[in-house]
Amino acid sequence: MKILLINPPANQAHLRGNYCSNVSKGIYYYPAIDLLVQSGILHGAFDIQVLDAIATPKTSKEIFQYIAKESFDGVYAVTGSSSRTEDLVFFSELKQNFPNIRLLVSGGYLLTQYASTLRDHSYIDGVLLDWTSLESVDFFKGRNQDFKHIATKGHFPSCDKSEAAKVISYPTPRHEMFPIKKYHHPQAVHHPISVIIQSTGCPYRCSYCIYSITPYKYRPLEEVITEIEYAKSQGIRSLFFHDPTFGIDRNYTLEFCKTMTEKQIAMGWFCQSRVDRMDFSLLRAMKNAGCHGIMFGVETSDETLLREHERTIKHHQTIEIFRACKQLGIRTLSYLVIGLPGDSRESIYNTVELVKTLKSDFVSFNLAIPVIGTKFRDQLIAEGFISEQVLEFDNSSANPAMPTRHLTKDELFDIHKQSIKRFYMRPSYLLGRFLSIRSIYELKNHLREGLTLLKGLV
């Protein structure tokens, strides 16, 4: 049997995977972790091919010609809220052209809307609720059974939150099957890059985050090390740990760093985490093991807003950890959430001042969005900010999904753009970025990202 793993085509560079989706804010793009993990799982049972129709742009017509030529028996595809309409049209056309192909899809909005999606879109044969699951093999073999992590028209399982801290295990992903030379990330120092995980889900319950409804699970350390060594053998020089929160288990993380150091695995890597999971000694161990960048959720300078949305972090913790990263030479990126219901012009600009004070190397200015399945979305609907029919949105979009109690959508649009200018258009920042460049690849990457940023602000 032949199976195609596909990142569907779209009119913009949608980043899909790990239950999230958004349009790339620059020229950065990286592989969908869902597809990457399933490449390892399916590779042992089937003849598989991978097609990233965004990294290597393809039209639907070109893809269908390829499918016809190769005679695939099944397709596994990713989808997301930012590209929902386009994705469903593509899936529908795929099954119209190839009615006998078995279609399995995964995506964040499907975690809670799999039943209605299967009911309203009959061309989808199954929804993979956990993309680390080995059940995809049985699905494509046509075995009829009560799946635990796959929803089909005749069977509706549910995500089991009691699976917290469960160990997940799967074969080594096939990084070489992806167009790794097409992927970029502003945190990467060297190229090519790919993605990897130590864990999925998150034990924290921030109300606006999709990971508040996904159970925390982790991989055996030896499997992670094996994958890193394999990725290195395939020419990959930088890895993005796409764990929602890297470092949940401190002892596990220290053992990982010790193994990387003792085995002298020369691989640069970066990750995303929370400041309350870090401390100086852990950061130092991570740095010695190859970590050169960490992305933290700073979110907002208003601690009242943080508490309202169950974000249990204090600013003194953030200041301390950013200072430690600076001392150790670990670059930082601050994720911000702009447009929470309680946000005002003052609170947003105060947040910009906070990340200036932190001397964050990069900042990601994200608009608040009503992520399907979260408490935050329920709150927005209850308070009349959005209707239940708002199903497609993007946190990097120029069009806010909703107003705040103090700002219209038009005002929020302007403040979002002005906030980006206030941080990135400072002469001192631009000089510092230039002086911090560590490689020719990084210089080229920064120039491309800078030009893209300027175009978006004009």
Short mmCIF file of C-alpha atoms in Angstrom, two decimals:
data_model
loop_
_atom_site.label_atom_id
_atom_site.label_comp_id
_atom_site.label_asym_id
_atom_site.label_seq_id
_atom_site.Cartn_x
_atom_site.Cartn_y
_atom_site.Cartn_z
CA MET A 1 0.00 0.00 0.00
CA LYS A 2 1.09 3.54 -0.73
CA ILE A 3 0.30 6.40 1.66
CA LEU A 4 0.79 10.12 1.00
CA LEU A 5 1.46 12.47 3.92
CA ILE A 6 0.52 15.98 2.88
CA ASN A 7 0.61 19.54 4.13
CA PRO A 8 -2.20 20.94 1.92
CA PRO A 9 -1.81 23.88 -0.48
CA ALA A 10 -3.02 27.34 0.56
CA ASN A 11 -2.92 30.93 -0.62
CA GLN A 12 -0.66 31.89 2.31
CA ALA A 13 2.13 30.17 4.27
CA HIS A 14 -0.03 28.49 6.92
CA LEU A 15 1.95 26.79 9.67
CA ARG A 16 -0.10 23.75 10.64
CA GLY A 17 0.66 21.15 13.27
CA ASN A 18 0.78 20.35 16.97
CA TYR A 19 -2.93 21.31 17.23
CA CYS A 20 -2.17 24.90 16.15
CA SER A 21 -2.20 26.90 12.93
CA ASN A 22 -1.33 30.42 11.85
CA VAL A 23 0.07 32.30 8.89
CA SER A 24 3.83 32.74 9.07
CA LYS A 25 4.65 36.32 10.07
CA GLY A 26 7.82 36.31 7.99
CA ILE A 27 9.69 33.95 5.71
CA TYR A 28 10.07 31.32 8.41
CA TYR A 29 8.52 27.89 7.94
CA TYR A 30 9.13 24.46 9.43
CA PRO A 31 7.70 20.95 9.05
CA ALA A 32 4.38 19.96 10.62
CA ILE A 33 5.31 17.79 13.60
CA ASP A 34 2.14 15.70 13.04
CA LEU A 35 3.36 14.65 9.60
CA LEU A 36 6.92 14.14 10.79
CA VAL A 37 5.92 11.82 13.65
CA GLN A 38 3.52 9.86 11.44
CA SER A 39 6.25 9.46 8.82
CA GLY A 40 8.11 7.27 11.30
CA ILE A 41 5.00 5.36 12.33
CA LEU A 42 3.72 4.67 8.81
CA HIS A 43 7.10 4.11 7.18
CA GLY A 44 7.51 0.63 8.63
CA ALA A 45 4.16 -0.59 7.34
CA PHE A 46 3.68 1.17 4.00
CA ASP A 47 5.40 2.75 1.05
CA ILE A 48 5.07 6.43 2.02
CA GLN A 49 5.74 9.76 0.36
CA VAL A 50 5.70 13.25 1.87
CA LEU A 51 4.42 16.35 0.09
CA ASP A 52 4.68 19.75 1.77
CA ALA A 53 2.64 21.86 -0.66
CA ILE A 54 3.56 25.09 1.18
CA ALA A 55 7.31 24.67 1.58
CA THR A 56 7.46 23.43 -2.02
CA PRO A 57 4.42 25.22 -3.50
CA LYS A 58 1.99 23.01 -5.39
CA THR A 59 -1.51 23.63 -6.72
CA SER A 60 -4.37 21.23 -6.13
CA LYS A 61 -4.23 20.26 -9.80
CA GLU A 62 -0.53 19.41 -9.56
CA ILE A 63 -1.11 17.38 -6.41
CA PHE A 64 -3.96 15.40 -7.97
CA GLN A 65 -1.80 14.65 -11.01
CA TYR A 66 0.90 13.36 -8.67
CA ILE A 67 -1.59 11.22 -6.73
CA ALA A 68 -2.92 9.73 -9.98
CA LYS A 69 0.60 8.98 -11.20
CA GLU A 70 1.68 7.30 -7.95
CA SER A 71 -1.63 5.50 -7.28
CA PHE A 72 -1.82 6.20 -3.55
CA ASP A 73 -4.19 4.14 -1.41
CA GLY A 74 -4.42 6.57 1.48
CA VAL A 75 -3.74 10.18 2.47
CA TYR A 76 -2.91 11.63 5.87
CA ALA A 77 -3.22 15.44 5.98
CA VAL A 78 -3.03 18.26 8.51
CA THR A 79 -5.54 21.09 8.84
CA GLY A 80 -6.01 24.12 11.08
CA SER A 81 -8.36 26.94 12.03
CA SER A 82 -6.38 29.52 10.05
CA SER A 83 -6.89 27.59 6.80
CA ARG A 84 -10.04 25.63 7.60
CA THR A 85 -12.10 26.63 4.56
CA GLU A 86 -9.30 26.07 2.06
CA ASP A 87 -8.42 22.73 3.63
CA LEU A 88 -11.98 21.40 3.51
CA VAL A 89 -12.32 22.42 -0.13
CA PHE A 90 -9.07 20.60 -0.92
CA PHE A 91 -10.18 17.46 0.93
CA SER A 92 -13.53 17.50 -0.87
CA GLU A 93 -11.90 17.83 -4.29
CA LEU A 94 -9.39 15.12 -3.41
CA LYS A 95 -12.16 12.61 -2.68
CA GLN A 96 -14.15 13.69 -5.74
CA ASN A 97 -11.12 12.83 -7.86
CA PHE A 98 -10.10 9.74 -5.88
CA PRO A 99 -13.17 8.31 -4.11
CA ASN A 100 -11.40 5.10 -3.08
CA ILE A 101 -8.57 6.83 -1.22
CA ARG A 102 -8.81 6.57 2.56
CA LEU A 103 -8.47 10.08 4.03
CA LEU A 104 -7.24 10.67 7.59
CA VAL A 105 -6.82 14.22 8.94
CA SER A 106 -5.69 15.92 12.15
CA GLY A 107 -5.87 19.46 13.51
CA GLY A 108 -6.57 21.45 16.65
CA TYR A 109 -10.22 22.33 15.97
CA LEU A 110 -10.94 18.64 15.36
CA LEU A 111 -10.17 17.75 18.99
CA THR A 112 -13.66 18.92 19.94
CA GLN A 113 -15.37 19.12 16.54
CA TYR A 114 -14.55 15.71 15.10
CA ALA A 115 -18.17 14.48 15.29
CA SER A 116 -19.67 17.46 13.46
CA THR A 117 -16.81 17.48 10.95
CA LEU A 118 -17.31 13.81 10.08
CA ARG A 119 -21.09 14.38 9.89
CA ASP A 120 -20.95 17.49 7.70
CA HIS A 121 -17.98 16.48 5.53
CA SER A 122 -18.54 12.90 4.44
CA TYR A 123 -15.37 12.88 2.31
CA ILE A 124 -13.24 12.65 5.49
CA ASP A 125 -12.92 9.02 6.58
CA GLY A 126 -11.20 9.54 9.90
CA VAL A 127 -9.89 12.14 12.36
CA LEU A 128 -6.63 11.43 14.16
CA LEU A 129 -7.03 12.92 17.64
CA ASP A 130 -3.49 12.08 18.78
CA TRP A 131 -0.85 12.32 16.06
CA THR A 132 1.60 10.24 18.11
CA SER A 133 -0.77 7.27 17.96
CA LEU A 134 0.24 4.04 16.22
CA GLU A 135 -3.41 3.36 15.34
CA SER A 136 -2.99 5.07 11.97
CA VAL A 137 -1.42 1.85 10.67
CA ASP A 138 -4.57 -0.16 11.42
CA PHE A 139 -6.74 2.62 10.00
CA PHE A 140 -5.02 2.55 6.63
CA LYS A 141 -5.05 -1.25 6.61
CA GLY A 142 -8.84 -1.00 6.83
CA ARG A 143 -9.13 -2.87 10.10
CA ASN A 144 -12.46 -2.20 11.80
CA GLN A 145 -11.93 -1.73 15.49
CA ASP A 146 -12.78 0.66 18.27
CA PHE A 147 -9.93 3.11 17.97
CA LYS A 148 -8.87 5.04 21.04
CA HIS A 149 -7.37 7.99 19.14
CA ILE A 150 -9.17 7.95 15.79
CA ALA A 151 -12.74 9.09 15.20
CA THR A 152 -14.61 7.55 12.28
CA LYS A 153 -18.18 7.82 11.11
CA GLY A 154 -19.14 4.80 13.18
CA HIS A 155 -17.02 5.48 16.25
CA PHE A 156 -16.49 8.62 18.33
CA PRO A 157 -13.76 8.34 21.00
CA SER A 158 -12.71 11.30 23.12
CA CYS A 159 -9.37 12.71 24.25
CA ASP A 160 -8.68 11.14 27.64
CA LYS A 161 -7.25 13.78 29.97
CA SER A 162 -6.49 11.07 32.54
CA GLU A 163 -3.56 10.04 30.34
CA ALA A 164 -1.42 12.77 31.91
CA ALA A 165 2.26 11.84 32.20
CA LYS A 166 1.82 8.77 30.02
CA VAL A 167 4.92 7.69 28.10
CA ILE A 168 4.54 7.82 24.32
CA SER A 169 6.75 5.84 21.98
CA TYR A 170 7.01 5.77 18.22
CA PRO A 171 9.61 4.89 15.54
CA THR A 172 12.16 7.50 14.50
CA PRO A 173 10.59 10.09 12.15
CA ARG A 174 11.93 10.21 8.59
CA HIS A 175 13.37 13.73 8.47
CA GLU A 176 15.07 13.06 5.13
CA MET A 177 11.70 12.69 3.39
CA PHE A 178 10.85 16.34 4.08
CA PRO A 179 12.23 19.32 2.09
CA ILE A 180 14.48 20.34 4.99
CA LYS A 181 16.41 22.89 2.93
CA LYS A 182 13.17 24.84 2.43
CA TYR A 183 12.60 25.35 6.16
CA HIS A 184 13.74 28.39 8.16
CA HIS A 185 13.28 29.86 11.62
CA PRO A 186 14.50 33.19 13.10
CA GLN A 187 15.90 31.37 16.13
CA ALA A 188 18.00 29.00 14.03
CA VAL A 189 21.72 29.73 13.86
CA HIS A 190 22.52 27.05 11.28
CA HIS A 191 20.72 25.37 8.41
CA PRO A 192 19.08 22.98 7.53
CA ILE A 193 16.55 22.80 10.38
CA SER A 194 13.84 20.39 11.44
CA VAL A 195 11.52 19.83 14.40
CA ILE A 196 11.41 17.28 17.21
CA ILE A 197 9.56 16.77 20.50
CA GLN A 198 10.29 15.36 23.93
CA SER A 199 6.66 15.75 25.01
CA THR A 200 3.16 16.72 23.92
CA GLY A 201 0.38 18.49 25.76
CA CYS A 202 0.80 20.62 28.88
CA PRO A 203 -0.17 20.28 32.56
CA TYR A 204 -0.97 24.00 32.80
CA ARG A 205 -4.43 25.39 32.06
CA CYS A 206 -4.05 28.86 30.53
CA SER A 207 -7.62 29.54 29.39
CA TYR A 208 -6.75 30.75 25.86
CA CYS A 209 -4.37 27.89 24.97
CA ILE A 210 -5.23 24.73 23.03
CA TYR A 211 -2.80 22.78 25.20
CA SER A 212 -5.09 23.37 28.18
CA ILE A 213 -7.24 20.55 26.78
CA THR A 214 -4.47 18.14 25.70
CA PRO A 215 -2.89 15.71 28.19
CA TYR A 216 0.81 15.91 28.95
CA LYS A 217 2.80 12.91 27.66
CA TYR A 218 6.54 12.39 27.25
CA ARG A 219 8.89 10.24 25.19
CA PRO A 220 11.58 7.87 26.49
CA LEU A 221 14.86 9.80 26.62
CA GLU A 222 16.73 7.21 24.58
CA GLU A 223 14.26 7.63 21.70
CA VAL A 224 14.82 11.39 21.68
CA ILE A 225 18.59 10.96 21.59
CA THR A 226 18.31 8.37 18.82
CA GLU A 227 16.23 10.76 16.75
CA ILE A 228 18.69 13.62 17.24
CA GLU A 229 21.57 11.41 16.11
CA TYR A 230 19.54 10.25 13.12
CA ALA A 231 18.60 13.82 12.17
CA LYS A 232 22.26 14.80 12.36
CA SER A 233 23.20 11.90 10.09
CA GLN A 234 20.73 13.30 7.54
CA GLY A 235 22.51 16.67 7.46
CA ILE A 236 20.27 18.59 9.87
CA ARG A 237 22.22 21.18 11.87
CA SER A 238 19.53 22.81 14.01
CA LEU A 239 16.45 21.41 15.78
CA PHE A 240 13.34 23.14 17.07
CA PHE A 241 11.92 21.32 20.09
CA HIS A 242 8.23 21.87 19.42
CA ASP A 243 7.09 20.76 22.88
CA PRO A 244 4.38 23.14 24.14
CA THR A 245 6.43 23.50 27.34
CA PHE A 246 10.01 22.22 27.25
CA GLY A 247 11.41 21.27 30.66
CA ILE A 248 8.24 20.19 32.50
CA ASP A 249 10.21 17.43 34.22
CA ARG A 250 13.42 19.01 35.52
CA ASN A 251 15.20 15.72 36.19
CA TYR A 252 14.36 14.44 32.70
CA THR A 253 15.68 17.66 31.16
CA LEU A 254 18.90 17.54 33.17
CA GLU A 255 19.45 13.91 32.13
CA PHE A 256 18.83 14.89 28.51
CA CYS A 257 21.41 17.67 28.76
CA LYS A 258 23.91 15.37 30.47
CA THR A 259 23.51 12.77 27.70
CA MET A 260 23.90 15.35 24.94
CA THR A 261 27.06 16.67 26.60
CA GLU A 262 28.63 13.30 27.39
CA LYS A 263 27.95 11.93 23.91
CA GLN A 264 29.26 15.20 22.42
CA ILE A 265 26.32 15.46 20.01
CA ALA A 266 27.07 18.70 18.18
CA MET A 267 23.53 19.84 17.42
CA GLY A 268 22.22 23.35 17.95
CA TRP A 269 18.65 23.54 19.22
CA PHE A 270 15.99 25.88 20.52
CA CYS A 271 12.69 25.39 22.31
CA GLN A 272 9.66 27.02 23.89
CA SER A 273 9.03 26.98 27.63
CA ARG A 274 7.74 28.83 30.69
CA VAL A 275 9.94 30.95 32.94
CA ASP A 276 8.65 29.15 36.03
CA ARG A 277 10.10 25.88 34.71
CA MET A 278 13.59 27.35 34.35
CA ASP A 279 16.40 28.32 36.74
CA PHE A 280 20.03 29.32 36.24
CA SER A 281 21.55 25.85 36.73
CA LEU A 282 19.06 24.25 34.34
CA LEU A 283 19.63 26.97 31.74
CA ARG A 284 23.39 26.49 32.04
CA ALA A 285 22.99 22.74 31.46
CA MET A 286 20.79 23.42 28.43
CA LYS A 287 23.32 25.88 27.04
CA ASN A 288 26.14 23.35 27.43
CA ALA A 289 23.98 20.78 25.62
CA GLY A 290 23.56 23.01 22.55
CA CYS A 291 20.55 25.21 23.37
CA HIS A 292 20.94 28.67 21.85
CA GLY A 293 17.38 30.00 22.03
CA ILE A 294 14.21 29.79 24.14
CA MET A 295 10.77 31.18 23.34
CA PHE A 296 8.78 32.23 26.42
CA GLY A 297 5.14 33.21 26.83
CA VAL A 298 5.34 36.69 28.35
CA GLU A 299 1.79 37.38 27.09
CA THR A 300 1.00 40.72 28.81
CA SER A 301 2.45 43.15 31.36
CA ASP A 302 -0.90 43.23 33.19
CA GLU A 303 -0.74 40.60 35.95
CA THR A 304 -4.48 41.00 36.56
CA LEU A 305 -5.12 39.84 33.01
CA LEU A 306 -2.72 36.93 33.52
CA ARG A 307 -4.67 35.79 36.59
CA GLU A 308 -8.00 36.18 34.78
CA HIS A 309 -6.79 33.71 32.18
CA GLU A 310 -5.16 31.27 34.64
CA ARG A 311 -1.63 32.21 33.64
CA THR A 312 0.24 31.59 36.91
CA ILE A 313 3.44 33.54 36.25
CA LYS A 314 4.78 36.65 37.99
CA HIS A 315 6.82 39.33 36.23
CA HIS A 316 9.69 39.02 38.70
CA GLN A 317 10.11 35.42 37.51
CA THR A 318 10.18 36.58 33.90
CA ILE A 319 12.74 39.30 34.62
CA GLU A 320 14.98 36.86 36.51
CA ILE A 321 14.98 34.20 33.78
CA PHE A 322 15.49 36.64 30.91
CA ARG A 323 18.45 38.09 32.80
CA ALA A 324 19.89 34.59 33.26
CA CYS A 325 19.45 33.81 29.56
CA LYS A 326 21.25 37.01 28.63
CA GLN A 327 24.09 36.15 30.99
CA LEU A 328 24.46 32.66 29.48
CA GLY A 329 24.18 33.79 25.88
CA ILE A 330 20.81 32.10 25.23
CA ARG A 331 18.62 34.14 22.91
CA THR A 332 15.06 34.84 23.94
CA LEU A 333 11.81 35.32 22.09
CA SER A 334 8.76 36.74 23.86
CA TYR A 335 5.31 35.55 22.83
CA LEU A 336 2.74 38.28 23.43
CA VAL A 337 -1.05 38.04 23.34
CA ILE A 338 -2.59 41.32 22.17
CA GLY A 339 -6.32 41.92 22.36
CA LEU A 340 -7.45 40.06 25.47
CA PRO A 341 -10.93 41.28 26.57
CA GLY A 342 -9.44 43.48 29.30
CA ASP A 343 -6.72 44.99 27.10
CA SER A 344 -6.50 48.74 26.54
CA ARG A 345 -4.12 50.92 24.56
CA GLU A 346 -2.20 51.56 27.77
CA SER A 347 -1.90 47.89 28.77
CA ILE A 348 -0.66 46.88 25.31
CA TYR A 349 1.95 49.62 25.10
CA ASN A 350 3.03 48.80 28.68
CA THR A 351 3.61 45.25 27.48
CA VAL A 352 5.85 46.56 24.71
CA GLU A 353 7.84 48.49 27.31
CA LEU A 354 8.16 45.33 29.39
CA VAL A 355 9.76 43.32 26.58
CA LYS A 356 12.09 46.24 25.89
CA THR A 357 13.15 46.12 29.54
CA LEU A 358 13.63 42.38 29.31
CA LYS A 359 15.95 42.94 26.32
CA SER A 360 14.15 40.17 24.49
CA ASP A 361 16.00 39.29 21.29
CA PHE A 362 12.77 38.72 19.38
CA VAL A 363 9.08 39.35 20.02
CA SER A 364 6.11 37.58 18.48
CA PHE A 365 3.09 39.91 18.50
CA ASN A 366 0.10 37.56 18.47
CA LEU A 367 -3.53 38.62 18.38
CA ALA A 368 -5.86 36.91 20.84
CA ILE A 369 -8.00 34.32 19.06
CA PRO A 370 -11.03 32.23 20.11
CA VAL A 371 -9.35 28.82 19.97
CA ILE A 372 -11.98 26.13 19.59
CA GLY A 373 -12.37 23.99 22.70
CA THR A 374 -10.90 26.48 25.20
CA LYS A 375 -12.47 28.23 28.19
CA PHE A 376 -11.44 31.50 26.58
CA ARG A 377 -13.66 30.86 23.56
CA ASP A 378 -16.59 30.01 25.82
CA GLN A 379 -16.03 33.29 27.69
CA LEU A 380 -15.93 35.30 24.48
CA ILE A 381 -19.17 33.76 23.25
CA ALA A 382 -20.89 34.26 26.62
CA GLU A 383 -19.88 37.93 26.75
CA GLY A 384 -20.89 38.58 23.14
CA PHE A 385 -17.42 39.27 21.71
CA ILE A 386 -17.89 36.60 19.02
CA SER A 387 -20.59 34.25 17.78
CA GLU A 388 -20.36 30.48 17.75
CA GLN A 389 -20.07 30.69 13.96
CA VAL A 390 -16.57 32.23 14.14
CA LEU A 391 -14.57 29.16 13.13
CA GLU A 392 -11.68 30.53 11.08
CA PHE A 393 -9.07 32.90 12.54
CA ASP A 394 -5.35 33.56 12.70
CA ASN A 395 -3.28 35.04 15.53
CA SER A 396 -0.86 36.69 13.09
CA SER A 397 -3.58 38.18 10.89
CA ALA A 398 -3.90 41.89 10.21
CA ASN A 399 -7.60 41.49 11.06
CA PRO A 400 -8.34 40.99 14.78
CA ALA A 401 -10.93 38.31 15.48
CA MET A 402 -12.76 40.48 18.03
CA PRO A 403 -12.62 43.82 19.88
CA THR A 404 -11.76 44.27 23.57
CA ARG A 405 -13.82 46.00 26.23
CA HIS A 406 -11.86 49.19 25.53
CA LEU A 407 -10.83 48.96 21.87
CA THR A 408 -12.58 48.48 18.56
CA LYS A 409 -11.16 46.02 16.03
CA ASP A 410 -9.88 48.95 13.95
CA GLU A 411 -8.13 50.47 16.97
CA LEU A 412 -6.65 47.10 17.85
CA PHE A 413 -5.36 46.69 14.29
CA ASP A 414 -3.54 50.04 14.53
CA ILE A 415 -2.13 49.35 18.00
CA HIS A 416 -0.89 45.94 16.87
CA LYS A 417 1.06 47.51 14.02
CA GLN A 418 2.36 50.37 16.18
CA SER A 419 3.52 47.89 18.84
CA ILE A 420 5.63 46.04 16.28
CA LYS A 421 7.19 49.33 15.18
CA ARG A 422 7.88 50.42 18.75
CA PHE A 423 9.89 47.29 19.42
CA TYR A 424 11.63 46.47 16.14
CA MET A 425 12.24 49.92 14.64
CA ARG A 426 14.60 51.14 17.39
CA PRO A 427 18.14 51.97 16.16
CA SER A 428 19.65 50.41 19.29
CA TYR A 429 17.78 47.17 18.68
CA LEU A 430 18.74 46.99 15.01
CA LEU A 431 22.42 47.58 15.84
CA GLY A 432 22.32 44.93 18.57
CA ARG A 433 20.76 42.39 16.21
CA PHE A 434 23.44 43.02 13.60
CA LEU A 435 26.25 42.64 16.13
CA SER A 436 24.80 39.38 17.49
CA ILE A 437 24.80 37.52 14.15
CA ARG A 438 26.73 34.24 14.42
CA SER A 439 26.71 32.79 10.90
CA ILE A 440 26.25 33.65 7.21
CA TYR A 441 22.96 31.74 7.24
CA GLU A 442 21.77 33.84 10.17
CA LEU A 443 22.74 37.06 8.40
CA LYS A 444 20.75 36.06 5.32
CA ASN A 445 17.85 34.92 7.48
CA HIS A 446 17.72 38.22 9.39
CA LEU A 447 17.85 40.25 6.18
CA ARG A 448 14.96 38.27 4.67
CA GLU A 449 12.90 38.51 7.86
CA GLY A 450 13.63 42.23 8.20
CA LEU A 451 12.51 43.00 4.66
CA THR A 452 9.32 41.00 5.17
CA LEU A 453 8.64 42.85 8.43
CA LEU A 454 9.10 46.24 6.76
CA LYS A 455 6.71 45.32 3.95
CA GLY A 456 4.08 44.34 6.50
CA LEU A 457 4.37 47.66 8.33
CA VAL A 458 4.05 49.88 5.25
#
